[in-house]
CSV table of N, CA and C in Angstrom, one decimal:
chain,number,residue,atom,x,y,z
N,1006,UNK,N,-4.6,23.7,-5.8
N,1006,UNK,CA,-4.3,22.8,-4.7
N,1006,UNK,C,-5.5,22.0,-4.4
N,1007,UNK,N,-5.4,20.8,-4.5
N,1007,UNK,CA,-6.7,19.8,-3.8
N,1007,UNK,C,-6.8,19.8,-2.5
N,1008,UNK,N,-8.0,19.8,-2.1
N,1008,UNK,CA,-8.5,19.5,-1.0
N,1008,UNK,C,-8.4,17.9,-0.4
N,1009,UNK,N,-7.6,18.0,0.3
N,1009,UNK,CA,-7.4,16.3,1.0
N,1009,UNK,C,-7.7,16.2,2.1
N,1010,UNK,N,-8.5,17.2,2.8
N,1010,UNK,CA,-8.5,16.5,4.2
N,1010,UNK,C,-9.6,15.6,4.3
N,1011,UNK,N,-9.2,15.0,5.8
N,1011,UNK,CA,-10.3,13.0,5.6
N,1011,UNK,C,-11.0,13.8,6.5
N,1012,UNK,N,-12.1,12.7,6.9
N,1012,UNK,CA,-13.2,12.7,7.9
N,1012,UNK,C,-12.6,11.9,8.8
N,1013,UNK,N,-12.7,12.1,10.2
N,1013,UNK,CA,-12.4,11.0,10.9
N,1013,UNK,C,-12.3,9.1,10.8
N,1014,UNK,N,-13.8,9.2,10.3
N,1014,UNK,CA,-13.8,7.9,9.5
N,1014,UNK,C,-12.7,7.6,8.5
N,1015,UNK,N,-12.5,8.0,7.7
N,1015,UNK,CA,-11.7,8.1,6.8
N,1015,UNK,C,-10.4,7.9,7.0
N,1016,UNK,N,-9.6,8.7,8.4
N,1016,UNK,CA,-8.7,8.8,8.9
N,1016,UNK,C,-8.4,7.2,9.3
N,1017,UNK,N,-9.6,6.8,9.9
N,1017,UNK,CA,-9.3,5.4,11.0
N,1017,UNK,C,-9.0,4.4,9.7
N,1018,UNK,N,-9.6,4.4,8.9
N,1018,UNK,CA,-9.7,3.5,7.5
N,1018,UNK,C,-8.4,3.4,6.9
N,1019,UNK,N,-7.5,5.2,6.7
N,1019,UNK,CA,-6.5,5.1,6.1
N,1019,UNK,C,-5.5,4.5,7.3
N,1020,UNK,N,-5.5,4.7,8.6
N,1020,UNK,CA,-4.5,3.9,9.5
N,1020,UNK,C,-4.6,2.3,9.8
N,1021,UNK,N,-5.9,2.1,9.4
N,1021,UNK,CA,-6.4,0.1,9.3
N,1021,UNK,C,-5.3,0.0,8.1
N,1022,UNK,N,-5.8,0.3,7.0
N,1022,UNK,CA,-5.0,0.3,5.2
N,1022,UNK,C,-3.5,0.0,6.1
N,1023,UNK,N,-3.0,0.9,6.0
N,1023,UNK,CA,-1.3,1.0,7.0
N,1023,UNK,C,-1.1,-0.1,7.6
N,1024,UNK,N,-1.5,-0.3,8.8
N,1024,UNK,CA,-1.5,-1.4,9.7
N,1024,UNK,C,-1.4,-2.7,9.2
N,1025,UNK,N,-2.3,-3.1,8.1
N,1025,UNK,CA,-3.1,-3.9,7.2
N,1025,UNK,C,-1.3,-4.4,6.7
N,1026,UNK,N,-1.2,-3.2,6.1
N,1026,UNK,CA,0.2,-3.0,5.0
N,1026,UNK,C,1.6,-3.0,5.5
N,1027,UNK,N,1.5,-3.1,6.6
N,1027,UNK,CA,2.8,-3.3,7.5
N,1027,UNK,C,2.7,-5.2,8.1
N,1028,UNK,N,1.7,-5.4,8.5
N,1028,UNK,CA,1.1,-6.9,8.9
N,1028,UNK,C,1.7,-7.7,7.6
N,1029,UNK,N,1.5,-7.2,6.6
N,1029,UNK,CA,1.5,-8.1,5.7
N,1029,UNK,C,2.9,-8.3,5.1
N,1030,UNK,N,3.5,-7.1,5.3
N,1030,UNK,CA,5.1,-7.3,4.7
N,1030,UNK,C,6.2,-7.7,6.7
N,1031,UNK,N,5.3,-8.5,7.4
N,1031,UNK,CA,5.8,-9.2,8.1
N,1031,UNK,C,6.0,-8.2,9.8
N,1032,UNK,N,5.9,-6.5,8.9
N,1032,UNK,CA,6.5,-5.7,10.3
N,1032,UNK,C,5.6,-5.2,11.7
N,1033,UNK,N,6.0,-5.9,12.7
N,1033,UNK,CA,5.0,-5.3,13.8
N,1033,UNK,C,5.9,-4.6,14.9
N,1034,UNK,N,6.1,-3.8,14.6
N,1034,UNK,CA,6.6,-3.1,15.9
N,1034,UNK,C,6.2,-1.4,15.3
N,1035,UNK,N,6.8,-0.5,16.0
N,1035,UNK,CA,6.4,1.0,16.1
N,1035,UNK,C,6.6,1.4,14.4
N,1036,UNK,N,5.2,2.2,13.7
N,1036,UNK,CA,5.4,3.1,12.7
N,1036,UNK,C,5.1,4.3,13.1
N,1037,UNK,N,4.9,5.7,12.5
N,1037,UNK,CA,4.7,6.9,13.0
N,1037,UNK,C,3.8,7.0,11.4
N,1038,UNK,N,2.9,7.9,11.9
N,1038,UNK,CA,1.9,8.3,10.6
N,1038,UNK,C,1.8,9.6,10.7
N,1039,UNK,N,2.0,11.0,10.0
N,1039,UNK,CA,2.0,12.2,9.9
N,1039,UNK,C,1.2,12.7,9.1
N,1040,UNK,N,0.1,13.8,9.9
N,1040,UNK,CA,-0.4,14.4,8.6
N,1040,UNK,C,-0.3,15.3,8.2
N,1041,UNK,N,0.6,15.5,7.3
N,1041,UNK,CA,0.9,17.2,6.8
N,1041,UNK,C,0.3,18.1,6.2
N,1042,UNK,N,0.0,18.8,7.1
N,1042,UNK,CA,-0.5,20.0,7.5
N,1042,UNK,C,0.4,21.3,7.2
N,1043,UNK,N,1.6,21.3,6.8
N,1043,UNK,CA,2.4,22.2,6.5
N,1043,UNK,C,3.4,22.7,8.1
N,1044,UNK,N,3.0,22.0,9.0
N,1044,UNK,CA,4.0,22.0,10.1
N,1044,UNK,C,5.2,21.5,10.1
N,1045,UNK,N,6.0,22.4,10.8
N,1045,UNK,CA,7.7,21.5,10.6
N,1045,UNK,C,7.4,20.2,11.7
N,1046,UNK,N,8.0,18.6,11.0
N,1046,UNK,CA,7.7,17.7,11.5
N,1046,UNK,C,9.0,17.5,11.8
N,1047,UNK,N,10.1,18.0,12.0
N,1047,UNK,CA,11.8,17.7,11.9
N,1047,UNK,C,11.9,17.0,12.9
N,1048,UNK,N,11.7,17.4,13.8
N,1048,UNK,CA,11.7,16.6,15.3
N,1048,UNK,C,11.4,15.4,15.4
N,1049,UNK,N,10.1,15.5,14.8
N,1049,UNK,CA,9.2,13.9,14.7
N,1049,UNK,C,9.5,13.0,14.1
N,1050,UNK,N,10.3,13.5,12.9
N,1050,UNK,CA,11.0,12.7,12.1
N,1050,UNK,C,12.2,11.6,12.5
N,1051,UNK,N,13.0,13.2,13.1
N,1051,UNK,CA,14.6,12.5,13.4
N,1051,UNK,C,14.7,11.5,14.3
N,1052,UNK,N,13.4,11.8,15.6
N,1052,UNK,CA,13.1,10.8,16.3
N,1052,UNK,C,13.3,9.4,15.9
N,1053,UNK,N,12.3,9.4,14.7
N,1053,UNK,CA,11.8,8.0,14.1
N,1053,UNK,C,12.6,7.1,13.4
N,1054,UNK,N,13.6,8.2,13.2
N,1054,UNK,CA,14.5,8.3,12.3
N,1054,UNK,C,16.2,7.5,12.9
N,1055,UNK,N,16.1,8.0,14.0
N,1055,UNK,CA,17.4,7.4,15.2
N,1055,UNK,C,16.4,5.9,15.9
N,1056,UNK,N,15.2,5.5,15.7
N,1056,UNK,CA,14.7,4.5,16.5
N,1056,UNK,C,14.6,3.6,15.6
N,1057,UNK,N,15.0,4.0,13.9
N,1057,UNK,CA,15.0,2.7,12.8
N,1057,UNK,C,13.1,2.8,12.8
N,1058,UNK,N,12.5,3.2,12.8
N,1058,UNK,CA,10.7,3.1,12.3
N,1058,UNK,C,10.6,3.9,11.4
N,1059,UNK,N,9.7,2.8,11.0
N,1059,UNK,CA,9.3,3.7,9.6
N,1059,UNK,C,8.1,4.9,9.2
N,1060,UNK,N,8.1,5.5,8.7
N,1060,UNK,CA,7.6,7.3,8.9
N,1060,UNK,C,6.7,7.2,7.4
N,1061,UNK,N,5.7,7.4,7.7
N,1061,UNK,CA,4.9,7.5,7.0
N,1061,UNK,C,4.2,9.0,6.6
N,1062,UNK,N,3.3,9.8,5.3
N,1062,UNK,CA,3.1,11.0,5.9
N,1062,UNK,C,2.1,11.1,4.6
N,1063,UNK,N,0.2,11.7,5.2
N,1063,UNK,CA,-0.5,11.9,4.7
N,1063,UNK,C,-0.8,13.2,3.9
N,1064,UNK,N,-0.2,13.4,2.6
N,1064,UNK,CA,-0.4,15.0,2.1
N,1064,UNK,C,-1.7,15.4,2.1
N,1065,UNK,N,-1.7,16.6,2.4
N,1065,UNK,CA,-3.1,17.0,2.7
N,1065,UNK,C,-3.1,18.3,1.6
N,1066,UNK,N,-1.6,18.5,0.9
N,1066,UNK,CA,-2.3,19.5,-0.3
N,1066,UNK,C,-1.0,19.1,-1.8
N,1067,UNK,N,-0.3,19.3,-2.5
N,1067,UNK,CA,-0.8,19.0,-3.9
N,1067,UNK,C,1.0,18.0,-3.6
N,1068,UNK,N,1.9,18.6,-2.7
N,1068,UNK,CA,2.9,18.1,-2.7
N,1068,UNK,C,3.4,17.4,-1.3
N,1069,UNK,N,4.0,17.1,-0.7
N,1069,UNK,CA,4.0,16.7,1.0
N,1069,UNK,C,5.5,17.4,1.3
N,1070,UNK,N,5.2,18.1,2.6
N,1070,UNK,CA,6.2,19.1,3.0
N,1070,UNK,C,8.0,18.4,3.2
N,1071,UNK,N,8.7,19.1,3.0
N,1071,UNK,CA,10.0,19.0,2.6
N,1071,UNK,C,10.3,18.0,3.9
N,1072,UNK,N,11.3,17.5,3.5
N,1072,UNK,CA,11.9,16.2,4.6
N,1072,UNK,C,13.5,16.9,5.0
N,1073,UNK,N,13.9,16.1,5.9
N,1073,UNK,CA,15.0,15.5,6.1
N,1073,UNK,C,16.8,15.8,4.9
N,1074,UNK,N,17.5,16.5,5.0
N,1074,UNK,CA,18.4,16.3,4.0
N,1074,UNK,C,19.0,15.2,4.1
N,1075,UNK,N,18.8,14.3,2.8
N,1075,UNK,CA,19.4,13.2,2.4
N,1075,UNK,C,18.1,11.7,2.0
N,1076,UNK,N,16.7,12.6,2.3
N,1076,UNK,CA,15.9,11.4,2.5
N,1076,UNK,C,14.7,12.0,1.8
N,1077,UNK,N,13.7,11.5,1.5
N,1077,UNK,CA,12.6,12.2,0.3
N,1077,UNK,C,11.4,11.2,0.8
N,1078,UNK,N,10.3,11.7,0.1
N,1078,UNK,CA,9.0,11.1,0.3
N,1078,UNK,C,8.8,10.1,-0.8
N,1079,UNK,N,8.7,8.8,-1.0
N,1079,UNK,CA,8.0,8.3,-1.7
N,1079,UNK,C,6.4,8.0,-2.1
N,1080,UNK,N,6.1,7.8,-2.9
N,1080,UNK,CA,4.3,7.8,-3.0
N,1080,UNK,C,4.0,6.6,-3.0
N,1081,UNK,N,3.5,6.3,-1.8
N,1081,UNK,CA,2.8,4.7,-2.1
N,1081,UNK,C,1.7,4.5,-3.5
N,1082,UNK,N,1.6,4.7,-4.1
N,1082,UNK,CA,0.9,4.3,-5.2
N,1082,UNK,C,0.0,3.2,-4.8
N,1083,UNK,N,-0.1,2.4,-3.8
N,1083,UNK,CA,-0.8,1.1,-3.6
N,1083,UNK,C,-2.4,1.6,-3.0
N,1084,UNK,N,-2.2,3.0,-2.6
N,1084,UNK,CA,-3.5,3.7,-1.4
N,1084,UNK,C,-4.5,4.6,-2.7
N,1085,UNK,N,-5.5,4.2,-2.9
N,1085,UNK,CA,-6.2,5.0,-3.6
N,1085,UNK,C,-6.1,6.5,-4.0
N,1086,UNK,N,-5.9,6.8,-2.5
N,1086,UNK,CA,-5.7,8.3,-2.6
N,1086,UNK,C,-4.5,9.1,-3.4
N,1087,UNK,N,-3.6,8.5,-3.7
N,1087,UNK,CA,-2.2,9.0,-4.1
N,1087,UNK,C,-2.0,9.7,-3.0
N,1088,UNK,N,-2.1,10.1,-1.8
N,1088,UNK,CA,-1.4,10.8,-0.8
N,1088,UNK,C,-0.8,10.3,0.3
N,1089,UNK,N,-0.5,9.6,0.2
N,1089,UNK,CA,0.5,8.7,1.5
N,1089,UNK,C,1.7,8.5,0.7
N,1090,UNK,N,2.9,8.9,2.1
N,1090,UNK,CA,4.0,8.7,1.3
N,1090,UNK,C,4.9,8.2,2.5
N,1091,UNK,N,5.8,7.4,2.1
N,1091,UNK,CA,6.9,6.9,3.1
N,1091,UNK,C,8.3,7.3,2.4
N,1092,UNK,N,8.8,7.7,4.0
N,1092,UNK,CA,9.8,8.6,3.9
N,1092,UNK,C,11.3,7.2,3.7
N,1093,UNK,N,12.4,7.3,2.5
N,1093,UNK,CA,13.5,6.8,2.6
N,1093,UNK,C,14.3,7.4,2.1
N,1094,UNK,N,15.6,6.7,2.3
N,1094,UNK,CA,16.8,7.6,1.9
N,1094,UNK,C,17.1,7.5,0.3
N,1095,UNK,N,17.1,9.1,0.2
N,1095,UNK,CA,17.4,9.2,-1.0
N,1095,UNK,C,18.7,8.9,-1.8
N,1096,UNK,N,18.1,8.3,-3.1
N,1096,UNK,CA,19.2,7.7,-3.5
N,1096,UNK,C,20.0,8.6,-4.9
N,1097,UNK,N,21.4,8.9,-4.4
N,1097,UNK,CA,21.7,10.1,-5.7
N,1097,UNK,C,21.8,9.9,-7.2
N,1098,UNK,N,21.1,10.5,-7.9
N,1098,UNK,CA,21.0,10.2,-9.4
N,1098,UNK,C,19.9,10.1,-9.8
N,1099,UNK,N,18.6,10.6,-9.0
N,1099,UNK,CA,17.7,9.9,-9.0
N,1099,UNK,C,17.1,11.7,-9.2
Protein backbone atom coordinates (compact mmCIF):
# COMPACT_ATOMS: atom_id res chain seq x y z
CA UNK A 1 0.00 0.00 0.00
CA UNK A 2 1.58 3.54 -0.70
CA UNK A 3 1.82 6.06 1.51
CA UNK A 4 -0.31 9.19 0.30
CA UNK A 5 -0.80 11.25 2.90
CA UNK A 6 -0.04 15.31 2.06
CA UNK A 7 1.41 17.86 4.27
CA UNK A 8 -0.80 20.61 4.86
CA UNK A 9 0.96 22.48 2.25
CA UNK A 10 0.42 20.09 -0.12
CA UNK A 11 -3.19 19.77 0.78
CA UNK A 12 -3.79 23.67 0.10
CA UNK A 13 -1.84 23.20 -3.41
CA UNK A 14 -3.97 20.08 -4.32
CA UNK A 15 -7.36 22.17 -3.56
CA UNK A 16 -5.71 25.53 -5.64
CA UNK A 17 -4.95 22.51 -8.65
CA UNK A 18 -9.05 21.82 -8.18
CA UNK A 19 -10.24 25.18 -8.03
CA UNK A 20 -7.74 26.14 -10.83
CA UNK A 21 -9.62 23.02 -12.76
CA UNK A 22 -13.10 23.76 -12.15
CA UNK A 23 -12.43 27.79 -13.09
CA UNK A 24 -11.21 26.67 -16.19
CA UNK A 25 -13.86 24.24 -17.52
CA UNK A 26 -16.17 27.44 -16.74
CA UNK A 27 -17.72 25.84 -13.18
CA UNK A 28 -18.11 28.13 -10.17
CA UNK A 29 -20.40 27.22 -7.75
CA UNK A 30 -20.19 24.39 -4.82
CA UNK A 31 -17.58 21.15 -5.26
CA UNK A 32 -16.98 18.88 -2.24
CA UNK A 33 -13.28 17.37 -1.93
CA UNK A 34 -12.91 14.07 0.27
CA UNK A 35 -10.09 12.58 1.71
CA UNK A 36 -10.31 9.00 1.92
CA UNK A 37 -9.23 7.84 4.78
CA UNK A 38 -11.30 4.63 4.72
CA UNK A 39 -14.44 6.34 6.35
CA UNK A 40 -17.94 5.68 5.12
CA UNK A 41 -18.50 8.98 3.13
CA UNK A 42 -22.23 7.81 2.01
CA UNK A 43 -23.87 10.62 3.59
CA UNK A 44 -21.49 13.10 2.19
CA UNK A 45 -21.88 11.82 -0.95
CA UNK A 46 -25.67 11.51 -1.43
CA UNK A 47 -25.79 14.91 -0.17
CA UNK A 48 -23.63 16.13 -3.10
CA UNK A 49 -25.18 13.99 -5.01
CA UNK A 50 -29.12 15.33 -4.66
CA UNK A 51 -27.50 19.10 -4.87
CA UNK A 52 -26.04 18.19 -8.57
CA UNK A 53 -22.08 19.10 -7.26
CA UNK A 54 -19.53 17.56 -8.15
CA UNK A 55 -17.53 15.14 -5.62
CA UNK A 56 -14.23 14.86 -5.81
CA UNK A 57 -12.02 12.25 -3.57
CA UNK A 58 -8.29 12.14 -2.58
CA UNK A 59 -7.02 8.33 -2.19
CA UNK A 60 -4.82 8.19 0.41
CA UNK A 61 -3.98 4.28 -0.11
CA UNK A 62 -3.64 2.02 -3.27
CA UNK A 63 -7.43 2.12 -4.30
CA UNK A 64 -10.25 4.89 -3.23
CA UNK A 65 -12.99 3.51 -0.94
CA UNK A 66 -16.17 2.07 -2.60
CA UNK A 67 -18.87 4.59 -3.78
CA UNK A 68 -22.38 4.86 -4.26
CA UNK A 69 -24.32 1.92 -6.21
CA UNK A 70 -24.60 2.87 -9.71
CA UNK A 71 -21.54 5.49 -9.75
CA UNK A 72 -17.62 4.75 -9.55
CA UNK A 73 -14.50 6.80 -9.15
CA UNK A 74 -12.77 8.07 -11.97
CA UNK A 75 -8.93 8.95 -11.99
CA UNK A 76 -8.11 12.33 -13.00
CA UNK A 77 -5.04 11.48 -14.69
CA UNK A 78 -4.43 15.33 -15.24
CA UNK A 79 -3.00 15.64 -11.17
CA UNK A 80 0.46 14.34 -10.85
CA UNK A 81 -0.31 12.37 -8.02
CA UNK A 82 -2.62 9.74 -9.67
CA UNK A 83 -4.88 10.01 -6.63
CA UNK A 84 -7.68 12.28 -7.09
CA UNK A 85 -10.67 10.94 -8.45
CA UNK A 86 -14.14 12.25 -9.47
CA UNK A 87 -17.04 10.47 -8.73
CA UNK A 88 -19.67 9.74 -11.96
CA UNK A 89 -22.19 7.63 -13.03
CA UNK A 90 -21.31 4.55 -14.05
CA UNK A 91 -21.72 3.52 -17.31
CA UNK A 92 -22.75 -0.43 -17.91
CA UNK A 93 -20.40 -2.39 -20.05
CA UNK A 94 -17.68 -0.70 -18.88
Amino acid sequence: MRSTALTQEQQLALMEWLFASLMGVGYFGKAHLIWDDGKDRERQIFTALMRNEPIFLYSQGTRPTPTAEGYCWRLLGEHPSLSVYQLQVEVEGK
